[in-house]
Amino acid sequence: MPIVSVPPPYRGPTRGEGRVPVEGATVRECLTAVDVKYPGFAALVLDAEGAPHGFVKLFVGERALTQDDLDDPLLPDDELTVIASIGGG
Amino acid sequence: MSGPTDDKLIRVDMTKQTVTVEDFPDEWKILGGRALSAKLLLAECDPTCDPLGPDNVLVFAPGVLAGTAAPTSGRISVGAKSPLTGAIKEANSGGNPGQHLMKLGYRAVVVTGQPSDAEKRYGIEVDGEGVRVVGADDLKMKWNYATCEALAGKYSKTASFITIGPAGEQLLKGASVATTDQDNRYPARHAARGGLGAVMGSKGLKYLSVDPARARVRQPADKAAFGDLIRNYTKAYQAGPQMFKEGTASVVTVANMLNTFPTRNRTSGQSEHVKALEGKRIIESFETNGGGMHNCMTGCIVQCSNVVHGEDGEYKTSALEFETITLLGANCDLDNMMDVADLDRLCDEMGLDTIEAGAAIGVYMDAGEMEFGDAEGAKRLLREVAEGTEVGKLIGNGTLATGTKLGHKRIPVVKGQALPAWDPRPLKATGVTYATSPMGADHTAGLIVNPGAQPEEYAQLSQEAQIVNAVCDTSGFCQFLQPTLDDIRAFYGALYGEEVTREQIADQGWQCLEDEWEFNNRAGFTQADDDLPDCMREDPIGPMNLVWDVPQEIVQAAKKRLPAREELFAGRATG
């Protein structure tokens, strides 16, 4: 089962949970699955058009994803890492 | 292998306008920036002194790595007893003066005393020939940009400057210390917090010029190891998310989502005008108005600084940061990015902290003295700082002074210093930092953007963030590079050819905090001062109606050293 790694700024919706195992075959499905369990999470990651916000980066392992990779398949052992801006000025 | 040797420390007595230069102690070689300032102030400054009197001590201290080829490492700390908080204060800035002082081998400039004639103005010149105090009456009450333009005409093209504006000269408690950026020598970088510009003004000091001429980059003891570190660190950074490549303003969107985009004097955590204030508005303006991203100091790989032009295509300001957009924008209920840019420029011209000024104007509006959203009124208030009017002085003296004078109840300060944008109601571990930091409310002292953190984690998270940021602000690295303690000790090891252990680097951060807390204890601060204002308890924020409700035993636990976890060494500096 893939795991979604939640950055600290986004652990409000997940009530402190940093790693969430989910059922999902693609990147998008896994993000949606986290949102089903923890409503409000997906809006922090994806904009109204379903693309990652400019301040969000997604990685599978060490591979950085682009907007075009959201429908890429995830394997059961994959970890999808969400990174968000965490400070500033 | 030894690394940089024969470093010096400059002492300037402003009572007599004399200079002495002494050897910098070898045992202090990995002390710089914030930790060096704290050590000097605890040893040499009477914590009970009048911060604007002759007994205060003003320190300019570049970080340990400044002047080397390490990336984004040239920050300079300014330290003194703060006229705003009455506590010890360190604020740091980018730009090039830190790099230039260190290339000349000067680890700090320590300024004491006060001229007998408060009407006189002076400058300190530092170059390869030595250090001199010179007259600067011709610059009296000049705004910062005009001051730097005049200095650029007087000094070599290789010189950089540290200046104050009219706010500092009037000894206003929200006054900043400006440093010039690398491109145009604009006074666009600021050691902003705590009123250190007023301390500089109290010593009759209008500027420092630092001209390295052809001074070489500082040479490490282990050149191969140092070079490998630079290459590997830069490569890893550039392969990573580079969160600040579009500037800190890019954070606005997520901050608003997290209810930490304070609006209308922090009565809301979200702004109806967020779309107008998003960082992408600045990026879009590059297409229509010009401007762009650049680095504020030589050798920076973060390049988070935006140069904002107006609709006429002319330079307006740099850099328009998240904190500025929040406090001068949303907190005053503004709905236009260019208005915020104008206010930022005015603060830079006056030499004012944009956080303190924005919070003060927010209180002024909240008290009914001006309508929320009145951008032109806000600009008028800032111009009045230069004119020395009563209301100009009120805003220039900061949030507490403004709220107290107006008899207003909602005054968001800790130890007299305005809360930054990051709000302690959704971000309670950050609130523990605001309560316990020797600096007062300061996000750069230990920011934890983790709204899911549990109460039992707050003290540890805050303490770790405070240690990491204290070490970062000692190193000269910018917090936006987000180095870890392991990164910093590796650079120190290669610079001096001696291993710096995890225990040593953690101890350095803790010792810095202890020195600062001890200064504050001697100044008369007690546990009762380690608290957030009533409005944070009484005014809920966000759909969960969050208030500050962290008990004092958790707050105080952050000031008792906790066992070091792996997270301490892997945690990244964040401001």
mmCIF file of N, CA and C in Angstrom, chain B residues 17 19 22 60 110 115 130 147 165 170 176 267 304 325 389 396 412 433 439 489 524 538 560:
data_model
loop_
_atom_site.group_PDB
_atom_site.id
_atom_site.type_symbol
_atom_site.label_atom_id
_atom_site.label_comp_id
_atom_site.label_asym_id
_atom_site.label_seq_id
_atom_site.Cartn_x
_atom_site.Cartn_y
_atom_site.Cartn_z
ATOM 1 N N GLN B 17 35.192 59.558 19.466
ATOM 2 C CA GLN B 17 35.353 59.276 18.034
ATOM 3 C C GLN B 17 36.741 58.683 17.740
ATOM 4 N N VAL B 19 39.250 55.008 17.444
ATOM 5 C CA VAL B 19 39.188 53.614 16.992
ATOM 6 C C VAL B 19 40.382 52.850 17.542
ATOM 7 N N GLU B 22 41.960 45.307 17.774
ATOM 8 C CA GLU B 22 42.645 44.307 18.587
ATOM 9 C C GLU B 22 42.524 42.932 17.948
ATOM 10 N N PHE B 60 28.299 44.921 15.418
ATOM 11 C CA PHE B 60 28.096 44.442 14.047
ATOM 12 C C PHE B 60 28.997 43.217 13.886
ATOM 13 N N VAL B 110 32.581 46.870 17.347
ATOM 14 C CA VAL B 110 31.907 47.090 18.632
ATOM 15 C C VAL B 110 31.897 48.589 18.901
ATOM 16 N N PRO B 115 28.369 60.672 21.331
ATOM 17 C CA PRO B 115 28.930 62.024 21.198
ATOM 18 C C PRO B 115 28.245 62.999 22.167
ATOM 19 N N GLY B 130 42.633 50.785 6.953
ATOM 20 C CA GLY B 130 42.336 50.891 8.380
ATOM 21 C C GLY B 130 40.887 51.275 8.631
ATOM 22 N N THR B 147 20.783 58.685 1.032
ATOM 23 C CA THR B 147 22.035 58.513 1.781
ATOM 24 C C THR B 147 22.990 57.610 0.998
ATOM 25 N N GLY B 165 18.026 55.561 8.508
ATOM 26 C CA GLY B 165 17.235 56.642 7.944
ATOM 27 C C GLY B 165 16.754 57.586 9.040
ATOM 28 N N GLN B 170 15.934 59.824 14.729
ATOM 29 C CA GLN B 170 15.003 60.356 15.742
ATOM 30 C C GLN B 170 14.851 59.407 16.934
ATOM 31 N N SER B 176 15.157 50.484 11.909
ATOM 32 C CA SER B 176 15.977 49.376 11.419
ATOM 33 C C SER B 176 17.376 49.864 11.044
ATOM 34 N N THR B 267 -7.617 40.121 13.624
ATOM 35 C CA THR B 267 -8.954 39.664 14.002
ATOM 36 C C THR B 267 -9.426 38.553 13.074
ATOM 37 N N CYS B 304 16.176 34.564 -3.564
ATOM 38 C CA CYS B 304 14.769 34.743 -3.201
ATOM 39 C C CYS B 304 14.319 36.192 -3.309
ATOM 40 N N ILE B 325 4.225 41.808 3.180
ATOM 41 C CA ILE B 325 2.912 41.754 2.520
ATOM 42 C C ILE B 325 1.811 41.496 3.545
ATOM 43 N N THR B 389 6.378 64.374 13.011
ATOM 44 C CA THR B 389 5.124 64.753 13.660
ATOM 45 C C THR B 389 4.823 63.797 14.812
ATOM 46 N N GLY B 396 6.322 55.229 14.415
ATOM 47 C CA GLY B 396 7.738 54.863 14.400
ATOM 48 C C GLY B 396 8.207 54.216 15.681
ATOM 49 N N PRO B 412 -0.972 43.247 19.749
ATOM 50 C CA PRO B 412 -0.305 41.948 19.579
ATOM 51 C C PRO B 412 1.219 42.036 19.646
ATOM 52 N N THR B 433 7.893 29.551 20.926
ATOM 53 C CA THR B 433 9.101 30.323 20.570
ATOM 54 C C THR B 433 8.897 31.805 20.866
ATOM 55 N N MET B 439 14.392 37.256 22.212
ATOM 56 C CA MET B 439 14.162 38.367 21.291
ATOM 57 C C MET B 439 12.757 38.947 21.359
ATOM 58 N N ARG B 489 28.372 22.345 10.812
ATOM 59 C CA ARG B 489 29.603 21.872 11.457
ATOM 60 C C ARG B 489 30.567 21.290 10.420
ATOM 61 N N GLY B 524 16.107 42.400 34.277
ATOM 62 C CA GLY B 524 14.892 42.451 35.095
ATOM 63 C C GLY B 524 13.722 41.646 34.565
ATOM 64 N N GLU B 538 -8.034 35.665 23.797
ATOM 65 C CA GLU B 538 -9.443 36.073 23.792
ATOM 66 C C GLU B 538 -10.065 36.138 22.402
ATOM 67 N N LYS B 560 14.393 24.720 29.420
ATOM 68 C CA LYS B 560 15.226 23.742 30.143
ATOM 69 C C LYS B 560 15.754 22.753 29.108
#
